[in-house]
XYZ file of C-alpha atoms in Angstrom:
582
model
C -68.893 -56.471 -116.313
C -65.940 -54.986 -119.108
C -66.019 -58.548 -120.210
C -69.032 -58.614 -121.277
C -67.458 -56.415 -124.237
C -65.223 -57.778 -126.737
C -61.563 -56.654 -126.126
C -61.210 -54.719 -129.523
C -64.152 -52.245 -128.111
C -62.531 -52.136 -124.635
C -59.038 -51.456 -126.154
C -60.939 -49.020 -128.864
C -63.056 -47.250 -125.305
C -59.753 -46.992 -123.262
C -57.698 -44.693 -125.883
C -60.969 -42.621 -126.126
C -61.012 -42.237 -122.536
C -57.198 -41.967 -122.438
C -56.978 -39.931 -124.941
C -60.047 -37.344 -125.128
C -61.233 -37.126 -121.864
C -57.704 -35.113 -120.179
C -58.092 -32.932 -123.564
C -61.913 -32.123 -122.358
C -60.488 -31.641 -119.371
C -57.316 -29.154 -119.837
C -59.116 -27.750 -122.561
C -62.134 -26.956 -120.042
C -60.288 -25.832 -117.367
C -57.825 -23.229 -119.768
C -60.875 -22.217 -120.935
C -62.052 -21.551 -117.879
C -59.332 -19.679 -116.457
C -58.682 -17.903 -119.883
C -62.253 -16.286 -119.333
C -61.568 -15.646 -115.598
C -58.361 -13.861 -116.714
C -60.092 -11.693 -119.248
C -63.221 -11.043 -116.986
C -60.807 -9.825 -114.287
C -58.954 -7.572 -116.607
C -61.756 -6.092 -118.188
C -63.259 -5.249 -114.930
C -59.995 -3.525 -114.339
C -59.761 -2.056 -117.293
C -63.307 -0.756 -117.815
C -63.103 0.796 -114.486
C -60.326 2.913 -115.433
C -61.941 3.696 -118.201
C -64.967 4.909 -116.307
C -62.691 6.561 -113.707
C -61.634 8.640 -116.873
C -64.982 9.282 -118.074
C -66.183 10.825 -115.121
C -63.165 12.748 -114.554
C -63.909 14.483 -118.054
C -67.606 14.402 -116.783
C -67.036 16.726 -113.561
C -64.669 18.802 -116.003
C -66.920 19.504 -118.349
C -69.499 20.013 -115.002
C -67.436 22.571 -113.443
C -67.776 25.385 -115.964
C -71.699 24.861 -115.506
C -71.621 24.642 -111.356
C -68.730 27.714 -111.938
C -72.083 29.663 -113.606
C -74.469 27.989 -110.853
C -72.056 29.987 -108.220
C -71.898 33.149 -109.918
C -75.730 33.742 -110.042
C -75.738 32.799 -106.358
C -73.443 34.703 -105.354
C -74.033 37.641 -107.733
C -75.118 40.696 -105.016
C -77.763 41.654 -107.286
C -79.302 38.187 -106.954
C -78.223 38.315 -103.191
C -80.429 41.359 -102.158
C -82.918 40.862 -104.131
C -83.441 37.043 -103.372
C -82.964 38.052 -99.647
C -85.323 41.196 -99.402
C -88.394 39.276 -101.000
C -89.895 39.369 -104.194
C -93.407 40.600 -103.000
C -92.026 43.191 -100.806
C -90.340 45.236 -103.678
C -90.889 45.824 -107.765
C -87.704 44.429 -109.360
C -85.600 46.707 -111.364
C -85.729 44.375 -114.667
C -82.862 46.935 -116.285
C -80.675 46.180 -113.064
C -81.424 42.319 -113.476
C -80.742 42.194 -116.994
C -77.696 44.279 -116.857
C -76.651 41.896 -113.245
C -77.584 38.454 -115.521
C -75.639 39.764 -118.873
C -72.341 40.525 -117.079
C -72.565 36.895 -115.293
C -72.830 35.365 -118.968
C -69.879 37.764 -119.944
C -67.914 36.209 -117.028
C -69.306 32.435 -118.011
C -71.462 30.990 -120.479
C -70.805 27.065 -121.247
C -72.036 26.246 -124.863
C -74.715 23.336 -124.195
C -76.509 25.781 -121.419
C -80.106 25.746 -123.230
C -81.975 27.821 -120.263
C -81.082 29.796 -116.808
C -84.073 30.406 -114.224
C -83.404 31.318 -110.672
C -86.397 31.327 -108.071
C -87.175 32.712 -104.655
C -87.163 30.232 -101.776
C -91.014 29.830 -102.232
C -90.667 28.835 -105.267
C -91.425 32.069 -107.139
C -89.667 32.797 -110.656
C -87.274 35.646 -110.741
C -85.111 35.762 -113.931
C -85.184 33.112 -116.632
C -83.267 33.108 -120.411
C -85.980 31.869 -122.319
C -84.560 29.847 -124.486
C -86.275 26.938 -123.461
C -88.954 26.356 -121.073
C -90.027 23.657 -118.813
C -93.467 22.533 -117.424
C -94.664 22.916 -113.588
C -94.173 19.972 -112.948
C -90.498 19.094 -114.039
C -89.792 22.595 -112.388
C -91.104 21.094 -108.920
C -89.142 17.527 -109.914
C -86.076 19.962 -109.999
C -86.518 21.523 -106.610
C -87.034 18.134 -104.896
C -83.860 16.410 -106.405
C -81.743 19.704 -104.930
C -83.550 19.639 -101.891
C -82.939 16.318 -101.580
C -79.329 16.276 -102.623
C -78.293 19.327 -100.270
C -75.871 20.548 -99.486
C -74.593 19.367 -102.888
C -75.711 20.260 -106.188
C -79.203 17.966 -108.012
C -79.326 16.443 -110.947
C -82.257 16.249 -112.879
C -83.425 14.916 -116.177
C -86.362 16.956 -118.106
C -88.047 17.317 -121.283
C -88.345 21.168 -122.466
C -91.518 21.776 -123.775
C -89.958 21.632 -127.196
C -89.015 17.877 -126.188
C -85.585 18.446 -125.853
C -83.289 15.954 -123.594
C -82.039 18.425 -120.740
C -80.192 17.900 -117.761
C -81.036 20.534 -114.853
C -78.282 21.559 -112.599
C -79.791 22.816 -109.683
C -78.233 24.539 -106.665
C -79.800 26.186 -103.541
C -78.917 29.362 -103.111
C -77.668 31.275 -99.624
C -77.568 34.159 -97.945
C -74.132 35.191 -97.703
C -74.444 36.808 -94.417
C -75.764 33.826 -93.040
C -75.685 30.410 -94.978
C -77.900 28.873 -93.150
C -80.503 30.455 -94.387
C -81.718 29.199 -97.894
C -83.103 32.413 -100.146
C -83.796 30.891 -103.436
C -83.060 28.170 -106.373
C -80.514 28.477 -109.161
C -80.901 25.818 -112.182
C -79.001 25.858 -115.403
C -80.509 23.553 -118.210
C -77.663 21.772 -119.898
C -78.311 19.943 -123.387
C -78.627 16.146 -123.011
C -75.848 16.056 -126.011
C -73.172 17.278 -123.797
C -73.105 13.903 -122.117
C -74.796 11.360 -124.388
C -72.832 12.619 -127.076
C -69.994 14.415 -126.544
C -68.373 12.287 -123.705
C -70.393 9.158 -123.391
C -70.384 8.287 -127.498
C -67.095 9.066 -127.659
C -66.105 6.174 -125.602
C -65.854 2.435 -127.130
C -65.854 -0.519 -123.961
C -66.619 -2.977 -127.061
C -69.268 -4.130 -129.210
C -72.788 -3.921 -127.849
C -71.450 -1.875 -124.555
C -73.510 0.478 -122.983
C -72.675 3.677 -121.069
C -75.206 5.463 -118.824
C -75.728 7.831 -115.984
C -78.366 7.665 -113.293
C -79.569 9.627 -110.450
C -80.040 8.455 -107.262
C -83.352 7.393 -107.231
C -81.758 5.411 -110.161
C -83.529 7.299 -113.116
C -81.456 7.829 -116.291
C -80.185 11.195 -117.170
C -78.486 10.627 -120.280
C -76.733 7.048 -122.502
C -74.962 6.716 -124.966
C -77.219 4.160 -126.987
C -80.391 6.156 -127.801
C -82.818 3.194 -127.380
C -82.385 3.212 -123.506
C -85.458 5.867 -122.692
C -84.059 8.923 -120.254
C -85.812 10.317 -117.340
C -87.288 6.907 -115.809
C -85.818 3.612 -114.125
C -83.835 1.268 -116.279
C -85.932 -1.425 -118.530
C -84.398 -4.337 -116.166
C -85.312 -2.674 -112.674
C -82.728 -5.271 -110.721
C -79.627 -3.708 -112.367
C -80.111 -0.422 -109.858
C -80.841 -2.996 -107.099
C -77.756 -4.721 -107.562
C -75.755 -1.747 -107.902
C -77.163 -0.846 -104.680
C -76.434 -4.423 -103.094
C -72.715 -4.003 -104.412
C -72.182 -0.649 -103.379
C -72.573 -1.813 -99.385
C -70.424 -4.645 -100.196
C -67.682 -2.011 -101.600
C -67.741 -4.068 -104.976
C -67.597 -2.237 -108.119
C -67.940 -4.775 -110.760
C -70.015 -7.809 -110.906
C -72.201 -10.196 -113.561
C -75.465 -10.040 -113.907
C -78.149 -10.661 -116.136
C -79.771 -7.716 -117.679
C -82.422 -8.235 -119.813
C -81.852 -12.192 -120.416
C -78.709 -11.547 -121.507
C -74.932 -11.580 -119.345
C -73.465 -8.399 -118.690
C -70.066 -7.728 -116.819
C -71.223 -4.545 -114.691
C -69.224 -1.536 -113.441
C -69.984 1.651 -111.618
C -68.627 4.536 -110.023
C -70.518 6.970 -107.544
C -70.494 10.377 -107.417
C -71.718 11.206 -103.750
C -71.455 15.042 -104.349
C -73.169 15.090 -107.747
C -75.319 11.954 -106.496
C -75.268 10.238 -109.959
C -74.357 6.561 -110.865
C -71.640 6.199 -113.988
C -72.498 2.513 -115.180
C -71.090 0.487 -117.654
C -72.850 -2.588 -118.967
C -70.462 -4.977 -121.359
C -72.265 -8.020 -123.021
C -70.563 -11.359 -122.045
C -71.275 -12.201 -126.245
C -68.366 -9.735 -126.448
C -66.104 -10.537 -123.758
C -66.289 -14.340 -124.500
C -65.601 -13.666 -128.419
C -61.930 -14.309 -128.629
C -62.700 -17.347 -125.683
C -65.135 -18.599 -128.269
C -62.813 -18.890 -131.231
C -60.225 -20.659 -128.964
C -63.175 -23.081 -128.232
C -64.001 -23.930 -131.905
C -60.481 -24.029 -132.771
C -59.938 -26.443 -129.826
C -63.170 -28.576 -130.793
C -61.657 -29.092 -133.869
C -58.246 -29.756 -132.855
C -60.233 -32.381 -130.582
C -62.181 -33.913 -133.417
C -58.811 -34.413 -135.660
C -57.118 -36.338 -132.383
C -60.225 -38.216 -131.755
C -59.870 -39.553 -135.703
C -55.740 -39.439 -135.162
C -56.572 -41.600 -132.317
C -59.289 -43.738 -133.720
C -57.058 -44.889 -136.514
C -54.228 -45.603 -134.034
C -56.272 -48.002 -132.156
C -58.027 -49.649 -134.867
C -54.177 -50.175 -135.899
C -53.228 -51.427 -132.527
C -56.205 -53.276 -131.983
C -55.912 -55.021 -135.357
C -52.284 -56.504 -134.062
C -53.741 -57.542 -131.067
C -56.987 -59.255 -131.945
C -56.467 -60.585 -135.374
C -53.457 -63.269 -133.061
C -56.557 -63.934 -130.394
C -58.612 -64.384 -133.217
C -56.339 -67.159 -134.625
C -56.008 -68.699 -131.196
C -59.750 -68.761 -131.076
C -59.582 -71.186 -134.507
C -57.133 -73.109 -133.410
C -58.715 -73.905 -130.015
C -61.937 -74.664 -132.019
C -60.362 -76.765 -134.256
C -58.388 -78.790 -131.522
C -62.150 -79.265 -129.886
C -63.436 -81.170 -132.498
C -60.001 -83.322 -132.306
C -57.891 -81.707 -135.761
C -54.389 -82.237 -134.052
C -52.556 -81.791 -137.451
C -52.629 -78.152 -137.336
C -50.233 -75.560 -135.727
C -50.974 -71.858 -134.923
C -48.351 -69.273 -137.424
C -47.206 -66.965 -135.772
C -43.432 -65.871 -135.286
C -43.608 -62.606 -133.650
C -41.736 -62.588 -130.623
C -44.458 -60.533 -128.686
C -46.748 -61.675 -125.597
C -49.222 -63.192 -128.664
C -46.964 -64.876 -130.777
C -45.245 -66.444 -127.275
C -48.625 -67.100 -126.136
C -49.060 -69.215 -129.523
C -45.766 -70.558 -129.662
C -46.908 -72.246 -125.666
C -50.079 -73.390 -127.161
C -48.161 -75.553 -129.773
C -46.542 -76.877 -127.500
C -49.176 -77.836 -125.163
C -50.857 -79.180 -128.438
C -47.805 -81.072 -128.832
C -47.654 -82.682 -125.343
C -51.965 -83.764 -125.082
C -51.284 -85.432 -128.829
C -48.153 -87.334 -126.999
C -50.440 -88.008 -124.090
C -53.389 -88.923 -126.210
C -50.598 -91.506 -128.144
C -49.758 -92.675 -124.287
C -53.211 -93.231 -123.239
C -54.040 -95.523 -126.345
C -50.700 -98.002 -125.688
C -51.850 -97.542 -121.985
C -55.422 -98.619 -122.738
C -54.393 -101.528 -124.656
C -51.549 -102.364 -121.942
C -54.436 -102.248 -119.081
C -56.660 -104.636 -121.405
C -53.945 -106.731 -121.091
C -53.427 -106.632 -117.120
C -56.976 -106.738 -116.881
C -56.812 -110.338 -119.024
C -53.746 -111.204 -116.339
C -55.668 -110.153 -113.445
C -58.259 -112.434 -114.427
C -55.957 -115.225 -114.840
C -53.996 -114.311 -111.752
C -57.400 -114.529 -109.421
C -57.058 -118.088 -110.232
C -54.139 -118.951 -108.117
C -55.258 -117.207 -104.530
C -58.316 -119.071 -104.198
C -56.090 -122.434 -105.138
C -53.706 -122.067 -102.286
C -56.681 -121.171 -99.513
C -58.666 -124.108 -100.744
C -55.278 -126.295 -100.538
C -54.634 -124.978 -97.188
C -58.174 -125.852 -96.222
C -57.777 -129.195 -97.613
C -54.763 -129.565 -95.607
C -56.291 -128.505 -92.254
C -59.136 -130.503 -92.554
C -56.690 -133.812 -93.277
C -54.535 -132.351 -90.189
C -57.661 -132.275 -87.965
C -58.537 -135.622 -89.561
C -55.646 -137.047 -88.682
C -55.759 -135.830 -85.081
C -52.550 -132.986 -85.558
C -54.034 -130.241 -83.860
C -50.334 -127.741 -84.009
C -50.686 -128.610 -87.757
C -54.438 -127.436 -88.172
C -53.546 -124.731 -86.029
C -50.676 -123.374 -88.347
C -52.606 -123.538 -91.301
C -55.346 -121.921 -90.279
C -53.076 -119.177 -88.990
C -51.514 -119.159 -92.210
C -54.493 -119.076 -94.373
C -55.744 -116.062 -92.255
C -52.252 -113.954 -92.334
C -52.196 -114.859 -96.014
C -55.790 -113.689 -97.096
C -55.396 -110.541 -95.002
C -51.952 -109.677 -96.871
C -53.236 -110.918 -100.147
C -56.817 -110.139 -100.670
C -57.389 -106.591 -98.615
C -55.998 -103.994 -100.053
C -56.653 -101.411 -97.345
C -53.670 -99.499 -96.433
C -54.918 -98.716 -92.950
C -56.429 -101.445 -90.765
C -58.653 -101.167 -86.735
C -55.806 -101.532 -83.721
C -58.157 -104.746 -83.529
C -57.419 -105.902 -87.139
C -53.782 -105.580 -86.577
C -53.581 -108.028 -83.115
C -55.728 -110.647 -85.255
C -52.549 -110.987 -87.508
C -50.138 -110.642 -84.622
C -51.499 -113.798 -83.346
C -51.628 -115.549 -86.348
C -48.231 -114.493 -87.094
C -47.329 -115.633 -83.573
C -49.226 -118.871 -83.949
C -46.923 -119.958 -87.004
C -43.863 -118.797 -85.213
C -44.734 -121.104 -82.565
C -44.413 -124.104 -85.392
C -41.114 -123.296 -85.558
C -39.732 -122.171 -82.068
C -41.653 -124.640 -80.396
C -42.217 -123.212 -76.653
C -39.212 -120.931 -76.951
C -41.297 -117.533 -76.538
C -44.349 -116.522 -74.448
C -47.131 -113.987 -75.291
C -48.596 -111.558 -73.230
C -51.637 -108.842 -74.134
C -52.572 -105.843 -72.142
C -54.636 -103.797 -74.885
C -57.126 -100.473 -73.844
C -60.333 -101.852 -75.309
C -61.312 -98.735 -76.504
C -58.305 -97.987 -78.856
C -59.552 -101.549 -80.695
C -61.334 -99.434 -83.166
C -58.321 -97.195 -84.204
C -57.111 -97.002 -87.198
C -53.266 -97.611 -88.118
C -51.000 -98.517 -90.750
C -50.784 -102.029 -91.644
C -48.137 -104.643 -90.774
C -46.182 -102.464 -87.972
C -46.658 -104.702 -85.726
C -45.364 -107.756 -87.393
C -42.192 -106.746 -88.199
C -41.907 -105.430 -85.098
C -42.714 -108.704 -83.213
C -40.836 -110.970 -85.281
C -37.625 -109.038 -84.866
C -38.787 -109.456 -80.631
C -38.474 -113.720 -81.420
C -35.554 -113.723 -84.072
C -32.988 -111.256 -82.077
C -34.439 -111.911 -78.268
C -33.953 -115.762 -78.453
C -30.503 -116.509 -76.819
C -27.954 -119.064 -78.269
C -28.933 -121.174 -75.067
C -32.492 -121.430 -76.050
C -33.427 -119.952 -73.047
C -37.444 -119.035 -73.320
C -38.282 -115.159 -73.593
C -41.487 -113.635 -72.330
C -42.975 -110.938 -75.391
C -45.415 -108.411 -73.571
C -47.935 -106.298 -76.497
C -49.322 -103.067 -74.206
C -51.876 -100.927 -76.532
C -51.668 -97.414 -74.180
C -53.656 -94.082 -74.414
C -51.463 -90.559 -73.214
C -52.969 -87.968 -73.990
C -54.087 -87.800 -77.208
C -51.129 -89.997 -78.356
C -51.369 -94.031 -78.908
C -48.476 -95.676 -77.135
C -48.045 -99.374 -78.578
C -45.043 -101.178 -77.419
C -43.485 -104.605 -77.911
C -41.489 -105.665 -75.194
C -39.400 -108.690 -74.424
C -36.664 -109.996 -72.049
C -34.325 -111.512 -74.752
C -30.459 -111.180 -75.165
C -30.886 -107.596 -75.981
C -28.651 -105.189 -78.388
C -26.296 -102.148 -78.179
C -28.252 -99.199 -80.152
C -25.107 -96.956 -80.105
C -24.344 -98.998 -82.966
C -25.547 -97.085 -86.010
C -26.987 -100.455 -87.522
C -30.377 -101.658 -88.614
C -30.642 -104.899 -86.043
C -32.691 -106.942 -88.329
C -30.703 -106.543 -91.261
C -28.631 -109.567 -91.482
C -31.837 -111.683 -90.624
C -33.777 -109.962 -93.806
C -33.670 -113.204 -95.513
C -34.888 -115.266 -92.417
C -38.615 -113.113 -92.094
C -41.702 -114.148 -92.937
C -42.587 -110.923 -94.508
C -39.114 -109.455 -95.873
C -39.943 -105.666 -93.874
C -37.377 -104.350 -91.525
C -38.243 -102.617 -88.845
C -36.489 -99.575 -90.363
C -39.369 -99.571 -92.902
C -42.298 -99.447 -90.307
C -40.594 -96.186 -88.683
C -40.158 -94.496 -92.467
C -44.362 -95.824 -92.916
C -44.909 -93.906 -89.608
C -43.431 -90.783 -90.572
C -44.670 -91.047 -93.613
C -48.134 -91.479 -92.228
C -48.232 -88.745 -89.598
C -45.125 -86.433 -89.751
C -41.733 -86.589 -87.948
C -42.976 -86.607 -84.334
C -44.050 -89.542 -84.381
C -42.039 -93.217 -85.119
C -40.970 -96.296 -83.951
C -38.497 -95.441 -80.464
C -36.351 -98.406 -79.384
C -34.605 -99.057 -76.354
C -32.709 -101.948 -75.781
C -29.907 -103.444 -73.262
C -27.772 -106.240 -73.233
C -28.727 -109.641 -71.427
C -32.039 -107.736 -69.770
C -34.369 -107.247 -73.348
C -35.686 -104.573 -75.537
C -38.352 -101.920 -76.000
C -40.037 -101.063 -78.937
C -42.115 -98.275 -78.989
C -44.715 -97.196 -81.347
C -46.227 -93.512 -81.090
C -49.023 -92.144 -83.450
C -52.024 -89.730 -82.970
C -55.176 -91.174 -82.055
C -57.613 -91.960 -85.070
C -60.418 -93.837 -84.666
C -62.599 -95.091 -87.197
C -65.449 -92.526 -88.894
């Protein structure tokens, strides 16, 4: 499939990859664990910062629950509260002297209204500075009732519209405090939180700062767009908060209004409020955003540093291929007289230095072919000359046999004829492997001429397998075989031999042996038997050359195997693989 591209875009393709991709890579996964690393610390960190927050919260609280517990536990309040307000007029001089030396005692600076009611709900002192409806009154009483035995929280609007937060507290009879005998609530000005302590603390840009009840309504912020006394704009921040606090997690991400925030909290079971933080992720991920355009960049200028080291590289590499690519064309069309020019002792210029070379051998072959086409025109002319003289001695030796039958000599009509078949079969087929049945033919030819010669002297005998006719062997291992039987078997006293041919399956092995009962031979002499007779055979092949043809043939299990012993005969044995004819 990649080669489908040239090699100066794959080499161009593999630096990018190389080169960019581990950069993507590092660079994502630093920038990764950068923001991890800050997220985690800034959790930490605005935590304690909240933990601070609402430490100075419940400071500044106590001088305002310290006032709560003075009215409540003021005995003027006490026996009053206790006795019943429709039972008995109230002395207002005694109340207003019992209230003014409370406020001697205590009286924070953001406290915008006091009013203290029986426990049915019946007024029975307030300031007056500013004054609440009915219904933020009842609002009030629920979120103490609610939030007992600890003090309520509650956000309200004076009638004035001014942001108050209501400290409420039941109040007790001392003698028993079980029984509940009325309602203290001190109206604190929504600037003691939003501004004072909330505003006065920076988490980073766009941060937001908050408390909510417990119903999850917000009693005061430090950014004046969030709107007080009601749930949050997103209502699944208070949800999650809720989630998280079973889970024991104070800080978590969520998305608040579209946007990611990085969330923390801290609860304040006794006051029952929520302290909340809300940091944008635009903010956290500022300084993680310049490292990611200043590492895009630094990306861009590799990817052109890298770019112009290929092209470079490439260049040296396919500008040589290039070259090649000529010269190949050019030696297509059959321009041998140019060379490729390159002396650079790298892969390429070794590469071309090989193909001159080669060049240089095919134009020496190419020279070799032409002398060797004109040489084989030649032969060819010689050949044709040459066919002349076989078919002049077989006609000659036909002539002669038919004069010999003529003339009544049947031996000498029987010699030629043997003759002129041995010769034709050595002359005019060419096969180099010939049937088992092929093979005997010229055995008895051979033997027929022999008998010319030796007169009666030897004897043949055949005991062939007719079914191994059809095998194939190599030619003329028989011959050789046999005449070195008649040449070394006949004794000095020309005493007659007997020469047995046995053609043998074993197995899947074809056993062919020559035997006769001649003078015999010692074979612990390390001596080839028929070589001092070479010059006396018809053929000129020892029987050392039919073994070597054997082995050659079939490997060097098999052979020619003689055994031989003085004044009884010899054995010659001939073992190849069966292989019969397709």
């Amino acid at each position: 499939m990649l080669r489908q591209f040239k090699i100066q875009h794959r080499l161009i393709g593999t630096f990018l990859v190389v080169s960019i991709l581990p950069i993507l890579f590092l660079g994502y996964y630093s920038y990764q664990l950068y923001s991890e690393s800050i997220n985690d610390k800034l959790s930490k960190s605005t935590y304690q910062a909240l933990t601070l927050v609402n430490k100075n919260l419940l400071a500044e609280l106590q001088n305002y629950q310290y006032l709560c517990g003075s009215i409540s536990t003021n005995n003027f309040v006490q026996e009053s509260l206790s006795k019943g307000l429709e039972h008995q007029p109230i002395n207002e001089t005694a109340k207003e002297d019992a209230m003014d030396a409370i406020f001697r005692t205590i009286f924070p600076s953001h406290v915008v209204n006091v009013s203290i009611f029986d426990a049915n709900h019946r007024l029975f002192y307030e300031l007056g500075f500013e004054t609440v409806d009915n219904h933020s009154l009842e609002k009030a009483m629920h979120d103490v009732d609610a939030n007992a035995p600890y003090d309520g929280l509650t956000y309200v609007k004076t009638i004035r519209s001014l942001d108050t937060v209501v400290l409420g507290r039941k109040i007790h009879a001392i003698d028993d405090s079980t029984v509940p005998i009325g309602y203290a609530f001190i109206f604190i000005s929504g600037d003691l939180f939003s501004r004072n302590i909330l505003s006065s603390v920076n988490l980073g840009t766009g941060s937001k700062l908050m408390i909510m009840g417990r119903d999850g309504s917000v009693l005061s912020a430090n950014d004046e767009e969030i709107p007080l006394g009601g749930p949050y704009a997103d209502p699944d921040l208070f949800q999650q908060i809720k989630e998280h606090q079973q889970k024991d997690i104070n800080s978590f991400s969520l998305q608040v209004n579209n946007a990611g925030q990085q969330v923390s909290y801290i609860y304040n079971e006794q006051i029952g409020w929520y302290l909340i933080s809300m940091m944008p992720f635009s903010y956290i991920n500022s300084e993680t955003s310049k490292i990611t355009v200043s590492m895009t960049i630094i990306m861009i200028l590799m990817a052109i540093t890298c770019i112009i080291i290929i092209s470079f590289m490439s260049s040296s590499i396919v500008k040589p291929i290039k070259k090649i690519i000529s010269f190949c064309n050019q030696i297509s069309t059959g321009n041998f007289s140019n060379r490729i020019k390159d002396d650079q002792e790298d892969e390429m210029g070794i590469l071309s230095y090989k193909i001159n070379m080669m060049v240089d051998e095919i134009e020496h072959l190419m020279h070799n072919q032409r002398l060797d086409q004109k040489r084989k025109r030649e032969l060819e002319l010689q050949m044709l000359q040459s066919q002349i003289n076989p078919h002049f001695l077989f006609n000659t030796l036909n002539t002669l046999r038919w004069l010999a039958i003529i003339n009544h000599v049947p031996v000498l009509s029987n010699g030629i004829s043997s003759l002129s078949e041995l010769l034709r079969s050595t002359i005019l087929d060419r096969d180099e492997q010939i049937t088992i049945r092929q093979e005997i033919e010229n055995l008895s030819n051979y033997f027929e001429i022999q008998k010319i010669r030796y007169a009666d002297s030897f004897q043949v005998e055949y005991d062939i397998d007719e079914e191994l006719l059809d095998c194939l062997i190599p030619k003329f291992i028989l011959q050789p075989v046999a005449e070195n039987a008649i040449i070394h078997g006949l004794s000095e006293h020309s005493k007659a031999i007997e020469i047995k041919i046995k053609v043998q399956q074993k197995d899947d092995l074809i056993c062919i042996e020559i035997i006769d009962n001649g003078k015999g031979f010692d074979t612990s002499v390390v001596q080839d038997p028929d070589t001092a007779a070479n010059n006396k055979k018809l053929s000129g092949i020892g029987i050392t050359n039919v073994d070597e043809r054997i082995k050659l043939y079939y490997g060097e299990n098999y052979g020619l195997f003689i055994t031989s012993v003085i004044g009884e005969g010899t054995c010659c044995k001939i073992i190849i693989p069966t292989h019969k004819t397709p």
